CSV table of C-alpha atoms and ligand atoms in Angstrom, one decimal:
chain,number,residue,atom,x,y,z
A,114,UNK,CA,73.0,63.9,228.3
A,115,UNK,CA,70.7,65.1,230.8
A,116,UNK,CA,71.1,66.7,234.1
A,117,UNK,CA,69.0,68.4,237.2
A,118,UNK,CA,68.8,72.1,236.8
A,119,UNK,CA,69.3,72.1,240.5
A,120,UNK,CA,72.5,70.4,240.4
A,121,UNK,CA,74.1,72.8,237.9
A,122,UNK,CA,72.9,75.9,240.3
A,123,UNK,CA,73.7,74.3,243.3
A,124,UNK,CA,77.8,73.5,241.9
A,125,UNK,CA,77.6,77.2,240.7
A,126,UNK,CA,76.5,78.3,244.1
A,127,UNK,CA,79.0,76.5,245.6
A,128,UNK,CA,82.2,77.9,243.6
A,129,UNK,CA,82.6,75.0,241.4
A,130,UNK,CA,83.2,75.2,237.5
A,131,UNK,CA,80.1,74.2,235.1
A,132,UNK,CA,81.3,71.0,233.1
A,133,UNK,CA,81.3,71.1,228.6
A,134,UNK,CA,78.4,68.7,229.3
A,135,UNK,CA,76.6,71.0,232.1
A,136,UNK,CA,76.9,73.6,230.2
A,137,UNK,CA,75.8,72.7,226.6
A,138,UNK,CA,73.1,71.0,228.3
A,139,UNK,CA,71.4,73.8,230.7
A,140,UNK,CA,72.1,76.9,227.7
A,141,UNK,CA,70.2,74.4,225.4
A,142,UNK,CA,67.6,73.5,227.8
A,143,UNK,CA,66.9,77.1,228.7
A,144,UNK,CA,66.5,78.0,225.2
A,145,UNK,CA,63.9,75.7,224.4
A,146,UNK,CA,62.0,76.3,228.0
A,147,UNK,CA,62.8,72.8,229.5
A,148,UNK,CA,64.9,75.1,232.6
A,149,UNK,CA,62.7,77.5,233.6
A,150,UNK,CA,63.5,81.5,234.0
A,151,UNK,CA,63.8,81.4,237.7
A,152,UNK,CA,66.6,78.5,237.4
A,153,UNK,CA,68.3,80.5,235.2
A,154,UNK,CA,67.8,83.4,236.7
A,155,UNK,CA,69.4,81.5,239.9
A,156,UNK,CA,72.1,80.4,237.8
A,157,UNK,CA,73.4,83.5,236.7
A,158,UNK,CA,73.4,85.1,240.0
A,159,UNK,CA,75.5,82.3,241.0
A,160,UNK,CA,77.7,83.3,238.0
A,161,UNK,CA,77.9,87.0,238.7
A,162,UNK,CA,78.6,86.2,242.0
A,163,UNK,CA,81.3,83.0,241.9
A,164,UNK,CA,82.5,83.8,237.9
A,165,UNK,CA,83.5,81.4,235.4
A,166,UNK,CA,87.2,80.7,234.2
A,167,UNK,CA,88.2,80.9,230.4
A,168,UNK,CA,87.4,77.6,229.3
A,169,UNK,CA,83.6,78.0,231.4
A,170,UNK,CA,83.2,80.9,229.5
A,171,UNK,CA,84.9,79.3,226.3
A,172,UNK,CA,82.1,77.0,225.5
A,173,UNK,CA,78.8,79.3,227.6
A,174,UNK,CA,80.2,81.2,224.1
A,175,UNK,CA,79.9,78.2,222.4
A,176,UNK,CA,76.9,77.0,223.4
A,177,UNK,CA,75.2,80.2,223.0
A,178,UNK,CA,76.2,80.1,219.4
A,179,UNK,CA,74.6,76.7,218.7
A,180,UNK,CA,71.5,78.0,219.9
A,181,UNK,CA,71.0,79.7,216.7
A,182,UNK,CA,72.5,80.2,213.1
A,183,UNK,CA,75.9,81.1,211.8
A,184,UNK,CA,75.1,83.5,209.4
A,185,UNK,CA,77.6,83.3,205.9
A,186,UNK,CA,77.6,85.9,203.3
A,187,UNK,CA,79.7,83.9,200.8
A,188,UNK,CA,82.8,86.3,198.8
A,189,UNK,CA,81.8,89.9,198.8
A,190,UNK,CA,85.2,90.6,197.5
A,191,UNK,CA,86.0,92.3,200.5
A,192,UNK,CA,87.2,91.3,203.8
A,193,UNK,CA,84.3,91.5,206.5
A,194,UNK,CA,85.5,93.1,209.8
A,195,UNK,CA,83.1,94.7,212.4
A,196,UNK,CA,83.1,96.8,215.5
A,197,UNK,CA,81.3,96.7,218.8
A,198,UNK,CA,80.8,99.3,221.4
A,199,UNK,CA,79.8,98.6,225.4
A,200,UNK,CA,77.4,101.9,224.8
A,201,UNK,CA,77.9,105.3,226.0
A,202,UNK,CA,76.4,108.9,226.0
A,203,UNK,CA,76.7,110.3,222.8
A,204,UNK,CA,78.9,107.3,221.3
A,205,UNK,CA,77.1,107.4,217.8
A,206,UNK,CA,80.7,106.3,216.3
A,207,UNK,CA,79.3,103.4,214.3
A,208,UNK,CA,77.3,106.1,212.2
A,209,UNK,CA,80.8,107.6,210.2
A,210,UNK,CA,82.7,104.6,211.5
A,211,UNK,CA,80.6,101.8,208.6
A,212,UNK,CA,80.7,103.7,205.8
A,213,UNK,CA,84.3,105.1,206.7
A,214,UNK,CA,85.6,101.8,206.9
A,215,UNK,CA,83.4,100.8,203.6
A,216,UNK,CA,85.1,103.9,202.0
A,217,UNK,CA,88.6,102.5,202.8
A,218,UNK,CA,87.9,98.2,200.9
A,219,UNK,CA,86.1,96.9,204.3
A,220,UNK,CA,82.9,95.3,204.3
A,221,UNK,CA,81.1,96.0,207.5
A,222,UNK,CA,78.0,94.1,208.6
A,223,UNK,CA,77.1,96.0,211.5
A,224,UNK,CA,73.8,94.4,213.2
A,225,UNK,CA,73.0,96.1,216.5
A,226,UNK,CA,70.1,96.5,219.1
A,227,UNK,CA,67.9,99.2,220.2
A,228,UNK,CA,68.8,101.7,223.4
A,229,UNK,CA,67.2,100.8,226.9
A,230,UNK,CA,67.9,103.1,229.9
A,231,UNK,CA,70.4,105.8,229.5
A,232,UNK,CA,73.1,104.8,226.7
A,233,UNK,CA,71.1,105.3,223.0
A,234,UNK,CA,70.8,102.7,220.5
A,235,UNK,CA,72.2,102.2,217.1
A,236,UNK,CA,68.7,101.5,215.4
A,237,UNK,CA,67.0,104.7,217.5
A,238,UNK,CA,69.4,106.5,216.1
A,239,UNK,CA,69.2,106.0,212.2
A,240,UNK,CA,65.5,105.6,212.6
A,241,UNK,CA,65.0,109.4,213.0
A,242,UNK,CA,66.1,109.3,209.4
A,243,UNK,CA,62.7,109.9,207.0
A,244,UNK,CA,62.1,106.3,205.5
A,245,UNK,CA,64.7,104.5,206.7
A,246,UNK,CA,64.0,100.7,207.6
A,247,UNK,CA,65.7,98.7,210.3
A,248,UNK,CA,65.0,95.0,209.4
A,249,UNK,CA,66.2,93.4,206.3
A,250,UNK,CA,66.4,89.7,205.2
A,251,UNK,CA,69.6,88.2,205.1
A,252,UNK,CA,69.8,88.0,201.4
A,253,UNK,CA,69.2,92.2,201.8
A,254,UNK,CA,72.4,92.6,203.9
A,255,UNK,CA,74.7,90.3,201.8
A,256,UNK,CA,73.3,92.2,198.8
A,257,UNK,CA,74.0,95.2,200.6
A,258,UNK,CA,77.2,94.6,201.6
A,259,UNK,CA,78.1,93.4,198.5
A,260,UNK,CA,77.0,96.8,196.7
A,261,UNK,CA,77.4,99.0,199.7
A,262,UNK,CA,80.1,97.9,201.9
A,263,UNK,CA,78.5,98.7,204.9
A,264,UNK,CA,75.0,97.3,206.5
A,265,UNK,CA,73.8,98.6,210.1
A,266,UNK,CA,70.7,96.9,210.6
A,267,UNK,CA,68.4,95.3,213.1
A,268,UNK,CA,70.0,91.5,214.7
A,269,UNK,CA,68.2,88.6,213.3
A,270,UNK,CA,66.4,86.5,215.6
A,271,UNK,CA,68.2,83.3,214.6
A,272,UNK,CA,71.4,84.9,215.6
A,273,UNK,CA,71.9,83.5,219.3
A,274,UNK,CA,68.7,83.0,220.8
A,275,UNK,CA,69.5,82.1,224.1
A,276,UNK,CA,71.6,85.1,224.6
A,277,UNK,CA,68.2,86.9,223.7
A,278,UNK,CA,66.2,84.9,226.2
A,279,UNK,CA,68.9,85.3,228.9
A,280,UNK,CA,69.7,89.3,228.3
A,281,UNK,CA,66.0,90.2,228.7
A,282,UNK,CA,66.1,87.9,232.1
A,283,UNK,CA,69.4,89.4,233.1
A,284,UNK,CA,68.1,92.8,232.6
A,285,UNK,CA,64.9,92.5,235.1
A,286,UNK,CA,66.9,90.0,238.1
A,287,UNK,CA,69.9,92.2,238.6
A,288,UNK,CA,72.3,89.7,236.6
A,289,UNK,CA,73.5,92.3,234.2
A,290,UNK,CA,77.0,93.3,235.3
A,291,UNK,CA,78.7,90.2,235.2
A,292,UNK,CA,82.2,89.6,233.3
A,293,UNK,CA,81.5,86.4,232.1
A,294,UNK,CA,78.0,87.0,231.0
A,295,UNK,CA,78.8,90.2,229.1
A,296,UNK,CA,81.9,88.7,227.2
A,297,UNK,CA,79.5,85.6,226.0
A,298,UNK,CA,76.7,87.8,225.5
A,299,UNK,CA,78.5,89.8,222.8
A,300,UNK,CA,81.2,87.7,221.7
A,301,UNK,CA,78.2,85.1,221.0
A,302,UNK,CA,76.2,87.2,218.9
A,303,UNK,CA,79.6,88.6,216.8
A,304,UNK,CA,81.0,85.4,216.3
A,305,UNK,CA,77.3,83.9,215.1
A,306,UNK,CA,77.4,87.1,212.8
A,307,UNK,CA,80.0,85.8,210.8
A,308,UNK,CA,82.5,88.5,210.8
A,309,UNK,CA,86.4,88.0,209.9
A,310,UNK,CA,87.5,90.5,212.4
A,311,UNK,CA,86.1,92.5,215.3
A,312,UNK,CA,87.3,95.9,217.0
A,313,UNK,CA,85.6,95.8,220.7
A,314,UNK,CA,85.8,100.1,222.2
A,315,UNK,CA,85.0,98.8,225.5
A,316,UNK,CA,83.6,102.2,227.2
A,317,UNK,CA,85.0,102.7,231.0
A,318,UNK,CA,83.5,105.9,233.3
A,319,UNK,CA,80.4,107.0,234.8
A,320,UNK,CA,78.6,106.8,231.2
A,321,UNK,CA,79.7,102.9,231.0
A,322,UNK,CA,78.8,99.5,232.3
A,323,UNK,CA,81.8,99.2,233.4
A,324,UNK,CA,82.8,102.3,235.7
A,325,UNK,CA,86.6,101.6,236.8
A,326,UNK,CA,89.1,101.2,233.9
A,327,UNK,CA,90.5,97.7,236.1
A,328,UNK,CA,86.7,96.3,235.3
A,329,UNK,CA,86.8,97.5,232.0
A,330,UNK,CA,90.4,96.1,231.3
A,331,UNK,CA,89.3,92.8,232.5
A,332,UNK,CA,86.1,92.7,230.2
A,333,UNK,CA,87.8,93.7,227.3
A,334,UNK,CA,90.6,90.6,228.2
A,335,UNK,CA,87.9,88.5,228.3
A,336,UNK,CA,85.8,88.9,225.1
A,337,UNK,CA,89.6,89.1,223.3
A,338,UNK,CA,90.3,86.0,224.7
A,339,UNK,CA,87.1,84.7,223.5
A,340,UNK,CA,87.7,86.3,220.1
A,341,UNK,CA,90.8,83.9,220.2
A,342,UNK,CA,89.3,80.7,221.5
A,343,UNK,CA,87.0,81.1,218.8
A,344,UNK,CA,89.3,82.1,215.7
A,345,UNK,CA,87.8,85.3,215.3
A,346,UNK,CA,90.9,88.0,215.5
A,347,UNK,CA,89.9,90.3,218.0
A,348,UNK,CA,91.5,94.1,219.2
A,349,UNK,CA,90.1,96.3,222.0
A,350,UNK,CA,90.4,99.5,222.9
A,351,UNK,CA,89.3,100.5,226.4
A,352,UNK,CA,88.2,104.1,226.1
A,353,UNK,CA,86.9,107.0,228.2
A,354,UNK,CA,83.3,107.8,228.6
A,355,UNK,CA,83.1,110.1,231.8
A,356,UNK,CA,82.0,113.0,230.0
A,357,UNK,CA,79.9,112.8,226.6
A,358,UNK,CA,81.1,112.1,223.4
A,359,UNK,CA,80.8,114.7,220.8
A,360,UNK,CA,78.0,117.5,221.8
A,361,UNK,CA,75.4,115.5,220.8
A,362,UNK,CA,73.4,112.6,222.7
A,363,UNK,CA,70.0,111.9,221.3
A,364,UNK,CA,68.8,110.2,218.1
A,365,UNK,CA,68.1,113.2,215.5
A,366,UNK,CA,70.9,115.4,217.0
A,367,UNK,CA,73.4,112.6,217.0
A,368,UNK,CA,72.7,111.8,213.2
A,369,UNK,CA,73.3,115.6,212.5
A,370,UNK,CA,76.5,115.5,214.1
A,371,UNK,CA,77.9,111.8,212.4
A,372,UNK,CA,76.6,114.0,209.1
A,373,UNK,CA,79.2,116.4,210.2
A,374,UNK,CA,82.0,114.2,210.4
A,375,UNK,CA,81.5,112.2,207.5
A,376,UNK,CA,81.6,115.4,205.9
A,377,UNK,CA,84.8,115.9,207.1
A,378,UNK,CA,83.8,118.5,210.2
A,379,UNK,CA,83.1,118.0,213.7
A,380,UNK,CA,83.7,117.8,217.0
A,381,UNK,CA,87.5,116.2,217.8
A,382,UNK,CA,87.1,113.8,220.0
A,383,UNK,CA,84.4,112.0,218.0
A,384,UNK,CA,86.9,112.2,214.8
A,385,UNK,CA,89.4,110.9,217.0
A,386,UNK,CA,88.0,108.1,218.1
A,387,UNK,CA,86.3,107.0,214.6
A,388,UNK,CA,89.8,107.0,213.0
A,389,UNK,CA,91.2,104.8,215.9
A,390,UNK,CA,88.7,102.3,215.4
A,391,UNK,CA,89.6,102.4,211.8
A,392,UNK,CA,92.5,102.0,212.1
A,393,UNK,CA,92.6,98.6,214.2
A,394,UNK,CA,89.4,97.7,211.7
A,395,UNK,CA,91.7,98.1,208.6
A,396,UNK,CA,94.8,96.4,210.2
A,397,UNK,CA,92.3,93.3,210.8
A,398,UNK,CA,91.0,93.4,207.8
A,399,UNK,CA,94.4,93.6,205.7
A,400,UNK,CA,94.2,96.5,204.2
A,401,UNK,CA,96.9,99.0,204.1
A,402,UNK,CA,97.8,102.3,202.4
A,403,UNK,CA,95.0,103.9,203.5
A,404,UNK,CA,94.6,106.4,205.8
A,405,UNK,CA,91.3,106.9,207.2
A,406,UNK,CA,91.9,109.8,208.9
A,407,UNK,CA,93.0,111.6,205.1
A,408,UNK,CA,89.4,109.4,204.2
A,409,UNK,CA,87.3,111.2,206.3
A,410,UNK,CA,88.2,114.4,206.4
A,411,UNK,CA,88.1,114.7,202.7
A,412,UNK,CA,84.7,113.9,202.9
A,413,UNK,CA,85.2,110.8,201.0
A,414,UNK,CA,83.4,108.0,203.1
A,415,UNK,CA,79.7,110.6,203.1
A,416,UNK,CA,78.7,108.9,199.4
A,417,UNK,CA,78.7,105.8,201.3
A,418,UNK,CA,76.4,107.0,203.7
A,419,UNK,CA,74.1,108.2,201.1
A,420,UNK,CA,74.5,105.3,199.5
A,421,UNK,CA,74.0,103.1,203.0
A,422,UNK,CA,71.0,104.7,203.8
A,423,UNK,CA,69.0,104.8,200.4
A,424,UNK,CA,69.8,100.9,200.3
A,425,UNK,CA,67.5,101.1,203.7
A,426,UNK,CA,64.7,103.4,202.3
A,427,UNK,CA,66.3,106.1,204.8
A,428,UNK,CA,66.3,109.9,202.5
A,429,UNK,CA,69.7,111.2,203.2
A,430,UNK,CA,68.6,114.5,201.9
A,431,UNK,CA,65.5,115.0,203.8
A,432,UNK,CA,65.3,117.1,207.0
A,433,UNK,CA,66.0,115.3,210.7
A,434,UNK,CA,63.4,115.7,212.9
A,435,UNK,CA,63.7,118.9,215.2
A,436,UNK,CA,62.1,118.8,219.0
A,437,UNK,CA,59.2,121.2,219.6
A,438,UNK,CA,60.6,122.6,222.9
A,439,UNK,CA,64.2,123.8,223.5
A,440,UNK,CA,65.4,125.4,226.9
A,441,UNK,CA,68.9,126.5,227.5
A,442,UNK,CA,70.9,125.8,230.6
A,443,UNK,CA,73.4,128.4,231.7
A,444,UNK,CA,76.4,128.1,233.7
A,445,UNK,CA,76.0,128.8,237.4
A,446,UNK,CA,79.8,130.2,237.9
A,447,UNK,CA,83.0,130.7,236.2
A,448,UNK,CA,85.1,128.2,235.1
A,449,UNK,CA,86.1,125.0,233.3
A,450,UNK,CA,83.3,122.8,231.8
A,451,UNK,CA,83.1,119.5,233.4
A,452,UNK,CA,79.8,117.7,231.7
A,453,UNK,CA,79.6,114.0,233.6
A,454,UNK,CA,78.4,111.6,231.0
A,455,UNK,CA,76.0,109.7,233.1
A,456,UNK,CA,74.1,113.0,234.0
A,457,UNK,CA,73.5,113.7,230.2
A,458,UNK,CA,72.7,110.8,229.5
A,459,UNK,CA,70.1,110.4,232.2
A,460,UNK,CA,69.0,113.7,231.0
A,461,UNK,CA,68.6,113.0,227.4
A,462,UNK,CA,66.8,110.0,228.2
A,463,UNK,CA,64.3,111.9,230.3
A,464,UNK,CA,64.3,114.1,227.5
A,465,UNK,CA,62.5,111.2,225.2
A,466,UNK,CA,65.6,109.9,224.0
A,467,UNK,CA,65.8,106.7,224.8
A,468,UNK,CA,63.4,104.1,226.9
A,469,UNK,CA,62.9,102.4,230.4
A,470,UNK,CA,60.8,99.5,229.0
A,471,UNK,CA,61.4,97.8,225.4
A,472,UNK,CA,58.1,98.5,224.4
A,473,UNK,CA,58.2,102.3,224.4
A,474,UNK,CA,58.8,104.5,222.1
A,475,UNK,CA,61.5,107.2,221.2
A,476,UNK,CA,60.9,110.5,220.3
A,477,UNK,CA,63.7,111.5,217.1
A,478,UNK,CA,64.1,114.6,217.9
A,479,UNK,CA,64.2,114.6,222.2
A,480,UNK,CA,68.2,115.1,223.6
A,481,UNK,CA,70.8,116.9,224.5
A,482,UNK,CA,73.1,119.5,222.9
A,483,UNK,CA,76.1,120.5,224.1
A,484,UNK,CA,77.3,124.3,223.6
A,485,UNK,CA,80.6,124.3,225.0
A,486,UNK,CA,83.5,121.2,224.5
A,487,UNK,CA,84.4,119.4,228.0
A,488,UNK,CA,87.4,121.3,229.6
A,489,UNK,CA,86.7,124.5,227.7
A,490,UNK,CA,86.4,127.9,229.9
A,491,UNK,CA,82.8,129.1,230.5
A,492,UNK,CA,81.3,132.3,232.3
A,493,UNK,CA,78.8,133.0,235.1
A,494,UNK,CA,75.5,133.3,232.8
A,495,UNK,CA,76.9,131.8,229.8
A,496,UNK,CA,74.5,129.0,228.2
A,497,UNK,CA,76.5,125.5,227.9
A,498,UNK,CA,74.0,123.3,227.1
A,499,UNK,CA,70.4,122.9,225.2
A,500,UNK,CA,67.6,120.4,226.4
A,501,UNK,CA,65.1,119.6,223.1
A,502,UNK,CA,61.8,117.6,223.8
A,503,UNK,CA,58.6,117.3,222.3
A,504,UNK,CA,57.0,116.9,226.1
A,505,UNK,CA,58.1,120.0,228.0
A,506,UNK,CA,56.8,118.1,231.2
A,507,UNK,CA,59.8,116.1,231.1
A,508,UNK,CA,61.9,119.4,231.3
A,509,UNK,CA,62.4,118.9,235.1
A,510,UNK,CA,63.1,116.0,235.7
A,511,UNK,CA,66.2,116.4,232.9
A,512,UNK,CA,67.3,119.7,234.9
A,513,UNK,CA,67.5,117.5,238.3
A,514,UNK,CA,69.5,114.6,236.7
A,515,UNK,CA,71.6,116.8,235.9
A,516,UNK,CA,72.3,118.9,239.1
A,517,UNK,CA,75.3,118.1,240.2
A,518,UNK,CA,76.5,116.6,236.8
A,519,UNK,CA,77.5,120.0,235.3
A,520,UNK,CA,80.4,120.5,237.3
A,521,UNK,CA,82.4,123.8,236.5
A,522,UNK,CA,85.7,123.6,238.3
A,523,UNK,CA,87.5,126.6,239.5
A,524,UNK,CA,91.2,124.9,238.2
A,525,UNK,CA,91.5,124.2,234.8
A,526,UNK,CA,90.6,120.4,234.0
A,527,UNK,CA,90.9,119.2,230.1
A,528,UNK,CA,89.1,117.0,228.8
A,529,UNK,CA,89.7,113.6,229.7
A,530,UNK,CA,92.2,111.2,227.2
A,531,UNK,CA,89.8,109.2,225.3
A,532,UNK,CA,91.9,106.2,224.2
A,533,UNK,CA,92.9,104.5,227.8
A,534,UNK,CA,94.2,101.4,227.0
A,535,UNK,CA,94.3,98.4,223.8
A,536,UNK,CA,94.2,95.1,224.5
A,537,UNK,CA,95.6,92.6,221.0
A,538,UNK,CA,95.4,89.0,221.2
B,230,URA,N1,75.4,94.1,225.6
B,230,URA,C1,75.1,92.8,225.3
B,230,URA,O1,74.9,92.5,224.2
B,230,URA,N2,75.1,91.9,226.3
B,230,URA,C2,75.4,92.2,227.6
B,230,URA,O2,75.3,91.3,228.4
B,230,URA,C3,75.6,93.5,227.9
B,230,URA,C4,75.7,94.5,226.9
């Protein structure tokens, strides 16, 4: 069936709901250029701005998925079960989380993006490793997670193309922070993925999308709702990223840190919150009797990594890369720590951590290291954080992103509870 592209605008534009038909049609239409960007570009402004109920978003889902491949990886032998994170400053969990959950009778096919603006990505990250490679064929991630258990590499581009079309418009026209277009964006490219089970931490905070815990309660409803609508057994948990995670945010420095806590070390809250998602990861996937927590801090799940990166060319031996310029920030009064996450991350990325356009490049070693733990007493002079860079130009404009963002408060303020919420199908 065909229809106008102005009629499907003009009945989103006027608060009505997108028919099955409409819908199919205009996602399968966009994909292969017949609507053109600024049609759908009008369109999703008229969905960010008038929403889409359940079934809408239902079949938008759908359709997105038959825009591409459903990718099968046959009987590993293990069940498959996978994770996604709304992005955050310093939220490297999937590092220890894969090969953790690996560790434990999981298979985990983890196939994720690259950073843009101030939250890092997944293949950044692991790239700082000497070696390692981000693209493999599909035959190289079943083999891998056959062998392995756990895969993080880069998304195909057969896996929901329209979603790729439409997050690169959404990105430049101001269409990004939209309920219904997240939830489909995601839950399109997971479900395509092929996975058994998914664990969504949907981030909530100044370092999030989604910056009030309601908005981040009502996206995580959504893409659970989704994960039901579409078989795939979904959990969430809505989690707290208003100040960093870990001390760590940039690629290198983040990889020496997950290195830590697969080795049965670091910092608490990023333990914490890798064991959580374990936990729901392993409850979908069936497996009990283990406890992942016991897993990974007897250093049990770090063969996997070794084992995950070698698979990927990556030398899990070899030295990360180290930024040619470090400055210290001190602490301007006494008092308790209060990092904002945004303000790092903004920082970090100014640093050379992460990019403004796609096409740029990331520098491994460029980021920021936290010295002190949020809500831990500090003294006039003390130094709390380190700024690494292989451009010292870009010095400044970390130090003003983050005026105003180190607050030290004169009462004491702990560090915010991580795990905010869970929403179960
Ligand atoms: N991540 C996605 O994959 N899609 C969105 O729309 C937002 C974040």
């Amino acid at each position: 069936m065909t229809f106008s592209a102005v009629d499907v605008i003009t009945a989103k534009r006027d608060g009505g709901r997108l028919s099955d038909e409409q819908i199919d049609w205009v996602v399968a239409a966009y994909t292969r250029g017949d609507v053109a960007d600024e049609q759908m570009s009008s369109l999703a402004m008229a969905i960010l701005l008038n929403g889409m109920d359940t079934p809408e978003i239902a079949r938008w889902t759908q359709a997105m998925i038959d825009s591409g491949e459903v990718l099968s990886f046959g009987d590993l032998g293990r069940p498959l079960v996978d994770k996604h994170s709304t992005g955050g400053v310093g939220d490297k969990i999937t590092l220890p989380l894969a090969p953790l959950v690996a560790a434990c009778g999981a298979a985990v096919p983890q196939l994720s993006g690259r950073g843009l603006g101030h939250t890092g990505g997944t293949l950044d990250k692991l790239e700082a490793i000497p070696g390692w490679r981000a693209s493999l064929s599909l035959e190289e991630i079943a083999a891998q997670l056959a062998s392995v258990g756990a895969v993080i590499c880069a998304t195909t581009p057969t896996l929901a193309p329209a979603d790729r079309k439409l997050y690169a418009l959404r990105d430049v026209t101001g269409t990004v922070e939209s309920i219904p277009l997240i939830a489909s964006s995601i839950m399109s490219k997971k479900i395509a993925e092929g996975t058994g089970g998914l664990v969504l931490d949907v981030k909530t905070g100044s370092g999030a999308f989604m910056k009030t815990l309601d908005r981040a309660r009502e996206l995580a409803a959504t893409m659970v709702g989704i994960g039901s609508a579409h078989g795939l057994a979904t959990t969430a948990l809505v989690t707290d990223m208003s100040v960093p995670l870990g001390r760590a945010a940039g690629n290198a420095l983040e990889v020496a840190e997950s290195v830590e806590v697969l080795r049965g070390g670091g910092p608490a809250d990023v333990v914490e919150l890798t064991v959580a998602l374990a936990r729901e990861m392993l409850a979908l996937a069936g497996i009990t009797g283990v406890d992942p927590a016991e897993v990974l801090a007897s250093g049990a799940a770090y063969p996997v990594w070794e084992a995950m990166i070698a698979a990927q060319g990556g030398d899990p031996s070899a030295a990360l890369p180290v930024a040619s310029h470090v400055e210290t920030v001190t602490a301007d009064r006494s008092g308790t720590f209060v990092p904002d996450a945004l303000a790092v991350g903004v920082a970090a990325w100014r640093l050379g951590a992460g990019r403004a356009r796609k096409e740029d490049a990331v520098q491994a070693g460029a980021g920021v290291l936290l010295l002190v733990d949020p809500g831990d007493e500090v003294t006039a002079g003390q130094p709390v954080l380190e700024l690494h860079t292989d451009t010292p130009d870009a010095v400044a404009g970390a130090r003003a992103a983050l005026d105003g963002g180190l607050r030290i408060s004169a009462e004491p303020t702990p560090r915010p509870r991580l795990l905010l919420d869970e929403v179960r199908a």
